[in-house]
PDB file of C-alpha atoms in Angstrom:
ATOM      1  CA  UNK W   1     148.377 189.038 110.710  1.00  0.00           C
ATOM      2  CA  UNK W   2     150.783 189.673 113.517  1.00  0.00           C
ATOM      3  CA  UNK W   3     154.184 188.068 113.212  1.00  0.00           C
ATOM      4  CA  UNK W   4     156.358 186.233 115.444  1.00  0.00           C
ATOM      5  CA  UNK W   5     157.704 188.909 117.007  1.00  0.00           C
ATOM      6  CA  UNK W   6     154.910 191.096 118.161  1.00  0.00           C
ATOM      7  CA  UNK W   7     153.705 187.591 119.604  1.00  0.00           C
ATOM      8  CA  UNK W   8     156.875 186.985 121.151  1.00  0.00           C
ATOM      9  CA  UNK W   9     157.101 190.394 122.902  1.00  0.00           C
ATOM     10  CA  UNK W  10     153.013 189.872 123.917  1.00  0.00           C
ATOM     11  CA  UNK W  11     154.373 186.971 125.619  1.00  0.00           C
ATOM     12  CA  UNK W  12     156.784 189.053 127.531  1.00  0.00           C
ATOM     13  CA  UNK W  13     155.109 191.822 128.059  1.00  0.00           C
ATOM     14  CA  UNK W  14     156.832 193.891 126.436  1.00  0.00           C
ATOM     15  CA  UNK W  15     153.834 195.240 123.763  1.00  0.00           C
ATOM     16  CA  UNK W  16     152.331 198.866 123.646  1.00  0.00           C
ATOM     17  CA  UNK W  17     148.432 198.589 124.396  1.00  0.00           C
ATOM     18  CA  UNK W  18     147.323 199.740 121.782  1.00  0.00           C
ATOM     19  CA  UNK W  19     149.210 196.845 119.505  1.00  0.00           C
ATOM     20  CA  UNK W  20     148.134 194.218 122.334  1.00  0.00           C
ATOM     21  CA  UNK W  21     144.335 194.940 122.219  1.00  0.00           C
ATOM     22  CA  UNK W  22     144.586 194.586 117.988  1.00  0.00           C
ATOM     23  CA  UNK W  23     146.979 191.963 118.527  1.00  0.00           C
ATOM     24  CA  UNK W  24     144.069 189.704 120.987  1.00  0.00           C
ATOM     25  CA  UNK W  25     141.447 190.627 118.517  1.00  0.00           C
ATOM     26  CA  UNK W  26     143.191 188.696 116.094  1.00  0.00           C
ATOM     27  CA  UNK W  27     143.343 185.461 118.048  1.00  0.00           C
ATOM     28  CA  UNK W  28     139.852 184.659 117.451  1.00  0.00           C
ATOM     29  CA  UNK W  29     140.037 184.446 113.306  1.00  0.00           C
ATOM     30  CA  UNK W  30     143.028 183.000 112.902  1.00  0.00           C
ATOM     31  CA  UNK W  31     143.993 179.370 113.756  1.00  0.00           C
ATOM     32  CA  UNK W  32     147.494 179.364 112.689  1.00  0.00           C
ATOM     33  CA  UNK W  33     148.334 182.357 115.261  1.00  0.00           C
ATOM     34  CA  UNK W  34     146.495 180.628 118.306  1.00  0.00           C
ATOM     35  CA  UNK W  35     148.763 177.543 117.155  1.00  0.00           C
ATOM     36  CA  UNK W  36     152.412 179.515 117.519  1.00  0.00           C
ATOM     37  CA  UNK W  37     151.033 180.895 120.973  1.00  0.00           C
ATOM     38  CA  UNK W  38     150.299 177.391 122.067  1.00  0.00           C
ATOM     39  CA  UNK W  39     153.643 176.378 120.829  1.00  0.00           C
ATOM     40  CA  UNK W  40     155.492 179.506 122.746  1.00  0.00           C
ATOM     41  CA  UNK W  41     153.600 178.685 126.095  1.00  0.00           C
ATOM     42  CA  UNK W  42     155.234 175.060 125.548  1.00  0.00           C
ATOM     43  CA  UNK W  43     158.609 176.165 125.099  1.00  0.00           C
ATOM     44  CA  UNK W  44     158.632 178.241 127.623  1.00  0.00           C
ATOM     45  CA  UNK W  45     157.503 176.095 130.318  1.00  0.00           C
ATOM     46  CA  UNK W  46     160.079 173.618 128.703  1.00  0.00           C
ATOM     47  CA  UNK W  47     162.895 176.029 129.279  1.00  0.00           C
ATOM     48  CA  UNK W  48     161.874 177.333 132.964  1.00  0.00           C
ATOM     49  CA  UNK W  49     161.346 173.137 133.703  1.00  0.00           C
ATOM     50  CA  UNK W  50     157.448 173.996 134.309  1.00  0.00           C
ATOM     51  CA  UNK W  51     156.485 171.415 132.170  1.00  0.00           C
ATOM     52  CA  UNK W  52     153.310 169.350 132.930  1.00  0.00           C
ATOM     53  CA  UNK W  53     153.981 165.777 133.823  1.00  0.00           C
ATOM     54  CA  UNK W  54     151.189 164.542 131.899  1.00  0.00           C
ATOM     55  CA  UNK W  55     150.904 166.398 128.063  1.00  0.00           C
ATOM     56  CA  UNK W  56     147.763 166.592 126.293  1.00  0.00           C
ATOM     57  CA  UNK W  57     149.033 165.468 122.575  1.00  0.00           C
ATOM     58  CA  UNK W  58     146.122 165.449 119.884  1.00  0.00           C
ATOM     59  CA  UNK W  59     147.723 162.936 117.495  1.00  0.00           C
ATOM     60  CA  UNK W  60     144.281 161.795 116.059  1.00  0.00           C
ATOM     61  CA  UNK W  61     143.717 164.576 113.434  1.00  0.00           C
ATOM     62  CA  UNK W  62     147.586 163.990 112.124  1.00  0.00           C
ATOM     63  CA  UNK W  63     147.163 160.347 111.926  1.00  0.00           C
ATOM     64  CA  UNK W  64     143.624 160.464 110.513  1.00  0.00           C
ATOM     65  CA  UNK W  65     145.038 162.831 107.705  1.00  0.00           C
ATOM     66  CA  UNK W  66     148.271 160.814 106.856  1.00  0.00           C
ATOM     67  CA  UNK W  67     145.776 157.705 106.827  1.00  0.00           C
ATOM     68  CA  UNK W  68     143.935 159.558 103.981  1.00  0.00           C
ATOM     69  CA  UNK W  69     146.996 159.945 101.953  1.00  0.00           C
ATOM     70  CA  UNK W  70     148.026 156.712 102.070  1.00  0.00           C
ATOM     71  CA  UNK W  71     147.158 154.538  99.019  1.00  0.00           C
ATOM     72  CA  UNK W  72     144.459 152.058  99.254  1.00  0.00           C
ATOM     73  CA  UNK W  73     146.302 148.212  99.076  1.00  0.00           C
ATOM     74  CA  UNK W  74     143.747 145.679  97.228  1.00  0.00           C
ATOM     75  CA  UNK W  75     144.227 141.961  98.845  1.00  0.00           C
ATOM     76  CA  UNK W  76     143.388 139.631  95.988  1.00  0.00           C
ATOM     77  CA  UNK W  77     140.109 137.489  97.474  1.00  0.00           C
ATOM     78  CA  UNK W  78     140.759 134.102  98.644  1.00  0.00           C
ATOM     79  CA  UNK W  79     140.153 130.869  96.337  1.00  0.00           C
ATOM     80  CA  UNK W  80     137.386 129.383  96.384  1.00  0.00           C
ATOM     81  CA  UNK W  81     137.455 126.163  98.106  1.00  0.00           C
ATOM     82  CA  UNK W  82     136.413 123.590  95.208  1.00  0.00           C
ATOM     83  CA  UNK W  83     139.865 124.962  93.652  1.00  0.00           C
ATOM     84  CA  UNK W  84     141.862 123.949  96.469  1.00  0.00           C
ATOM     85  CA  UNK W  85     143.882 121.008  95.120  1.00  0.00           C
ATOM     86  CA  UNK W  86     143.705 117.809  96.563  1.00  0.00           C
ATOM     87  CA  UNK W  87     147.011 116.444  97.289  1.00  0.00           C
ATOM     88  CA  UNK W  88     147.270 119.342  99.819  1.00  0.00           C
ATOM     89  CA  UNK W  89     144.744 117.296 101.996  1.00  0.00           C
ATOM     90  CA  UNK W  90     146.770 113.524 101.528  1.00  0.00           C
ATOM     91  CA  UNK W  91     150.143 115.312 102.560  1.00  0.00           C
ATOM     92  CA  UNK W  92     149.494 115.957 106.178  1.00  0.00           C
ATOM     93  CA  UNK W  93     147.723 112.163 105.961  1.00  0.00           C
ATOM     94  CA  UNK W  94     150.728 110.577 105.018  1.00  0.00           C
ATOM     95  CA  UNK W  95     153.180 112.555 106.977  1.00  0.00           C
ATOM     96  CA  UNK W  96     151.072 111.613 109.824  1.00  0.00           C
ATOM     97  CA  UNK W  97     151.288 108.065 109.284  1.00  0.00           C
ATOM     98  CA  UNK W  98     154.743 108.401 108.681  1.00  0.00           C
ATOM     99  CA  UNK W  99     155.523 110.258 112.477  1.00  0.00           C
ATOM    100  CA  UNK W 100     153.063 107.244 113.883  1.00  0.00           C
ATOM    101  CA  UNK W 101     155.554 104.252 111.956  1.00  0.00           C
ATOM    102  CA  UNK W 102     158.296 106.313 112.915  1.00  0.00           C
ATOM    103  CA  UNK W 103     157.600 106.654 115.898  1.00  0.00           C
ATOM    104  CA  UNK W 104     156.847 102.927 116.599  1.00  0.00           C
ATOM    105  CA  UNK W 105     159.834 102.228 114.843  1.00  0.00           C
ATOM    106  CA  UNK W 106     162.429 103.381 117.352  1.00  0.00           C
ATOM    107  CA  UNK W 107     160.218 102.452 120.724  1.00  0.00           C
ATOM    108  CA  UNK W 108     160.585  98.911 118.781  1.00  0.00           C
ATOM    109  CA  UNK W 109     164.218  99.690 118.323  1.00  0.00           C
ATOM    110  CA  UNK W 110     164.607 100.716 121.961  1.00  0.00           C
ATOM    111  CA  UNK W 111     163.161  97.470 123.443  1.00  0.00           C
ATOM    112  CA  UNK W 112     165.071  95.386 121.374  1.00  0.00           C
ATOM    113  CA  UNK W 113     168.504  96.760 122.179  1.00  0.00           C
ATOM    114  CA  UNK W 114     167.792  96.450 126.158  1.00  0.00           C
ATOM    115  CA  UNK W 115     166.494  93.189 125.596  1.00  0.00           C
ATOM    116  CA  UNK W 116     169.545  91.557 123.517  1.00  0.00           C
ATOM    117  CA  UNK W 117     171.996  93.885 126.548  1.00  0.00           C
ATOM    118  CA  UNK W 118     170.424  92.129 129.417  1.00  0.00           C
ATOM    119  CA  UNK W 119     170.218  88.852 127.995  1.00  0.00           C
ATOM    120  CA  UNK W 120     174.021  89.667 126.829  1.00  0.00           C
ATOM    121  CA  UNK W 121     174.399  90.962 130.245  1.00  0.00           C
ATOM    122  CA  UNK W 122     173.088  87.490 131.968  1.00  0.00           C
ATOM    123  CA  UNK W 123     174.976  85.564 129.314  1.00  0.00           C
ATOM    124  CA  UNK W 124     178.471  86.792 131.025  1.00  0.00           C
ATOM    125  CA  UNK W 125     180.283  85.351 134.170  1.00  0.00           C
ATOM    126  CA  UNK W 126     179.360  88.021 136.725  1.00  0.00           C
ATOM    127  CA  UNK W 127     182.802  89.152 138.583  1.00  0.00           C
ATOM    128  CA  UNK W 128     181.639  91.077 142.227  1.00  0.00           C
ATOM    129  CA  UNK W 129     182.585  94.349 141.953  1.00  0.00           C
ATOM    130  CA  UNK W 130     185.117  95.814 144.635  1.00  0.00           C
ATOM    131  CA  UNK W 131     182.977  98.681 145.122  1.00  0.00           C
ATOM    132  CA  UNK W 132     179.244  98.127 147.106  1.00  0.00           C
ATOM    133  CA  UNK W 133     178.129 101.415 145.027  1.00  0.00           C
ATOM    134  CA  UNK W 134     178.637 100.183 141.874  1.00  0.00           C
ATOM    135  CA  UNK W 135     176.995  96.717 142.155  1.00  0.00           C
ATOM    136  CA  UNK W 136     174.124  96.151 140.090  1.00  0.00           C
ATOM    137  CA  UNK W 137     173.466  92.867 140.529  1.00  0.00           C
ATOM    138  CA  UNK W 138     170.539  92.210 142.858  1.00  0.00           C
ATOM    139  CA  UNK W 139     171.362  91.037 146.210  1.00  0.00           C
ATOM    140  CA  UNK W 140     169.465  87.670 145.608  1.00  0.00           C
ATOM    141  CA  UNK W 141     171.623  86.745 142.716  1.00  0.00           C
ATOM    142  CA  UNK W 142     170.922  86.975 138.937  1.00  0.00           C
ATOM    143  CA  UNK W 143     168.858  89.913 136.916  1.00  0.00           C
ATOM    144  CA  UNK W 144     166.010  88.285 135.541  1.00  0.00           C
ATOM    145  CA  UNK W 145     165.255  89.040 131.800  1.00  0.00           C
ATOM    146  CA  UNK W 146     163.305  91.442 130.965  1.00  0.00           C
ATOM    147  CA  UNK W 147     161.767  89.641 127.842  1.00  0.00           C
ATOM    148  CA  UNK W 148     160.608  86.594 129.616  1.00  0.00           C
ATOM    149  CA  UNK W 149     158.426  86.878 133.208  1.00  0.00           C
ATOM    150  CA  UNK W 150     158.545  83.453 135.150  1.00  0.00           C
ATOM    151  CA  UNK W 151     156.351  83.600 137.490  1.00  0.00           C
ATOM    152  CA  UNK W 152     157.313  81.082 140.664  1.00  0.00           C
ATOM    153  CA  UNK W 153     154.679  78.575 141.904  1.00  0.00           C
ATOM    154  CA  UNK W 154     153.291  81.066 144.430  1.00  0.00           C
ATOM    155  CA  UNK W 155     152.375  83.602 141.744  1.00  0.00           C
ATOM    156  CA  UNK W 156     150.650  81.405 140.047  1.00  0.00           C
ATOM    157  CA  UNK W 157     148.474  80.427 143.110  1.00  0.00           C
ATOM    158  CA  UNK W 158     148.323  84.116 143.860  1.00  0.00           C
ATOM    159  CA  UNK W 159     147.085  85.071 139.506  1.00  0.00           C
ATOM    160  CA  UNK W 160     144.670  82.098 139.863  1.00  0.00           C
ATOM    161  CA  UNK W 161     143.180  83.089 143.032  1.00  0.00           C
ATOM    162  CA  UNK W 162     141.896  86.515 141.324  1.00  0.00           C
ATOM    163  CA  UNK W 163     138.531  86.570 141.184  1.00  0.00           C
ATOM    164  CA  UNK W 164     136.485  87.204 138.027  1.00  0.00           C
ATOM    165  CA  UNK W 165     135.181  90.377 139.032  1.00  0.00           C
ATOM    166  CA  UNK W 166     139.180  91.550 140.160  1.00  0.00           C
ATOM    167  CA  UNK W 167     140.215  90.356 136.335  1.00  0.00           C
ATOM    168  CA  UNK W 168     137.593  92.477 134.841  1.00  0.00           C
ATOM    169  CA  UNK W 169     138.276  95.314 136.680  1.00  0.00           C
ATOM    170  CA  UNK W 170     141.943  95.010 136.129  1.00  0.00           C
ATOM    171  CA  UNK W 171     141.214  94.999 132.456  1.00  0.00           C
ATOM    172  CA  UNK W 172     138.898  98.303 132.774  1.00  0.00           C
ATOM    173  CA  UNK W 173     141.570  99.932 134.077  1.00  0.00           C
ATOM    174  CA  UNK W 174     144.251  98.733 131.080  1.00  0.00           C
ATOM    175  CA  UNK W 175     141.667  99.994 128.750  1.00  0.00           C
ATOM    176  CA  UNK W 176     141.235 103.145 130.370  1.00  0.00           C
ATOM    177  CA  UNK W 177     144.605 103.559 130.140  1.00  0.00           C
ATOM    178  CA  UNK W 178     144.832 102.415 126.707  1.00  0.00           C
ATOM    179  CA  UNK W 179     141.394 105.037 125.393  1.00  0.00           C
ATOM    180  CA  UNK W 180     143.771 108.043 127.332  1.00  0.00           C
ATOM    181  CA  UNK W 181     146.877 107.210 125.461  1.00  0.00           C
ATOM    182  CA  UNK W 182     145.088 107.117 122.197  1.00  0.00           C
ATOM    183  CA  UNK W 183     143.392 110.288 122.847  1.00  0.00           C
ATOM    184  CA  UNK W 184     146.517 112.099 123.971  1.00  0.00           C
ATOM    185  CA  UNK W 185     148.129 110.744 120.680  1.00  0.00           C
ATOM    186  CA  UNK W 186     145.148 112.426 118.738  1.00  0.00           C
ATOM    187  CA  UNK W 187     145.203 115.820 120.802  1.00  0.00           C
ATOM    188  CA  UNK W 188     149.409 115.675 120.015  1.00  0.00           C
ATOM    189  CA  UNK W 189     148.719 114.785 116.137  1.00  0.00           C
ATOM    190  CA  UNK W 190     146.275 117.660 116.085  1.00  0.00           C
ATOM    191  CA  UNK W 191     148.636 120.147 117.216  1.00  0.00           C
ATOM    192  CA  UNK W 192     151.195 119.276 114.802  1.00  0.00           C
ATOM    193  CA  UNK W 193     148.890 119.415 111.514  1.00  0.00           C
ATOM    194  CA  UNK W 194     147.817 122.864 113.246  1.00  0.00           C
ATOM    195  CA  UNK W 195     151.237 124.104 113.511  1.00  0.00           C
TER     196      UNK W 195
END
């Protein structure tokens, strides 16, 4: 086997023939010594900034070995489903409800407290504010409250001139409305027991 300085000085060309020619016959047996050329051609291109922009790297055979050392990591095997507890399944239930009631709860809370301010509002003696940008008071007087819709005598000639087939497509559309809302609600509730 040569060593790394007869392959060195091959490299250079500084070797007698007669060493080179017993020196190349080796190459073909031995893997380690075509290896340390390989390596010597790299580091010299390295070092006279020949280097190839684009390196061939065989990194399979190293990973497949390490991968064969490693140890082999046993998962334990899901439970069955039939051992599953139950209450797992009436958690998400009740939380659910809980989000819906919740939820309800302060759109409830909402409404009332801008109810009781504009009837509070209404309730006061309105003083005209100096400044036109800050008025918000309608121009025709007082804010009506929200709570309570009276309609004026032309309305009501106006609602009972609807036809029937007007009303029923009026309340096609409110229950269109009301179907999407519930559905979006579902999708929204589905997401969260996914998450």
């Amino acid at each position: 086997m040569a060593n790394k300085e007869q392959l060195s000085a091959l490299m250079d060309g500084e070797l007698e023939r007669e060493v080179q020619a017993s020196l190349l016959d080796s190459f073909g047996d031995d893997v380690e010594l075509q290896e340390a050329w390989s390596r010597y051609h790299l580091i010299g291109d390295t070092m006279r900034g020949e280097l190839a922009m684009d390196m061939p790297f065989d990194l399979c055979d190293k990973i497949a070995l390490a991968l064969e050392d490693e140890p082999t990591v046993l998962a334990p095997q899901p439970a069955p489903a039939d051992t599953i507890p139950q209450r797992n399944v009436v958690v998400p239930f009740v939380r659910r409800v809980g989000q819906q009631f919740g939820q309800y709860a302060i759109a409830a809370s909402v409404a009332a407290a801008v109810i009781f301010g504009v009837q509070q509002y209404q309730g006061q003696d309105h003083v005209v504010p100096t400044s036109p940008v800050l008025n918000t008071i309608p121009v025709g007087g007082n804010a009506s409250p929200v709570s309570v819709h009276y309609p004026k005598d032309d309305s009501r000639a106006r609602q009972q001139a609807l036809t029937e087939q007007q009303m029923s497509e009026q309340r096609e559309r409110i229950n269109a409305f009301l179907r999407d809302h519930q559905l979006q609600q579902r999708l929204h509730q589905a997401q969260q027991v996914q998450e």
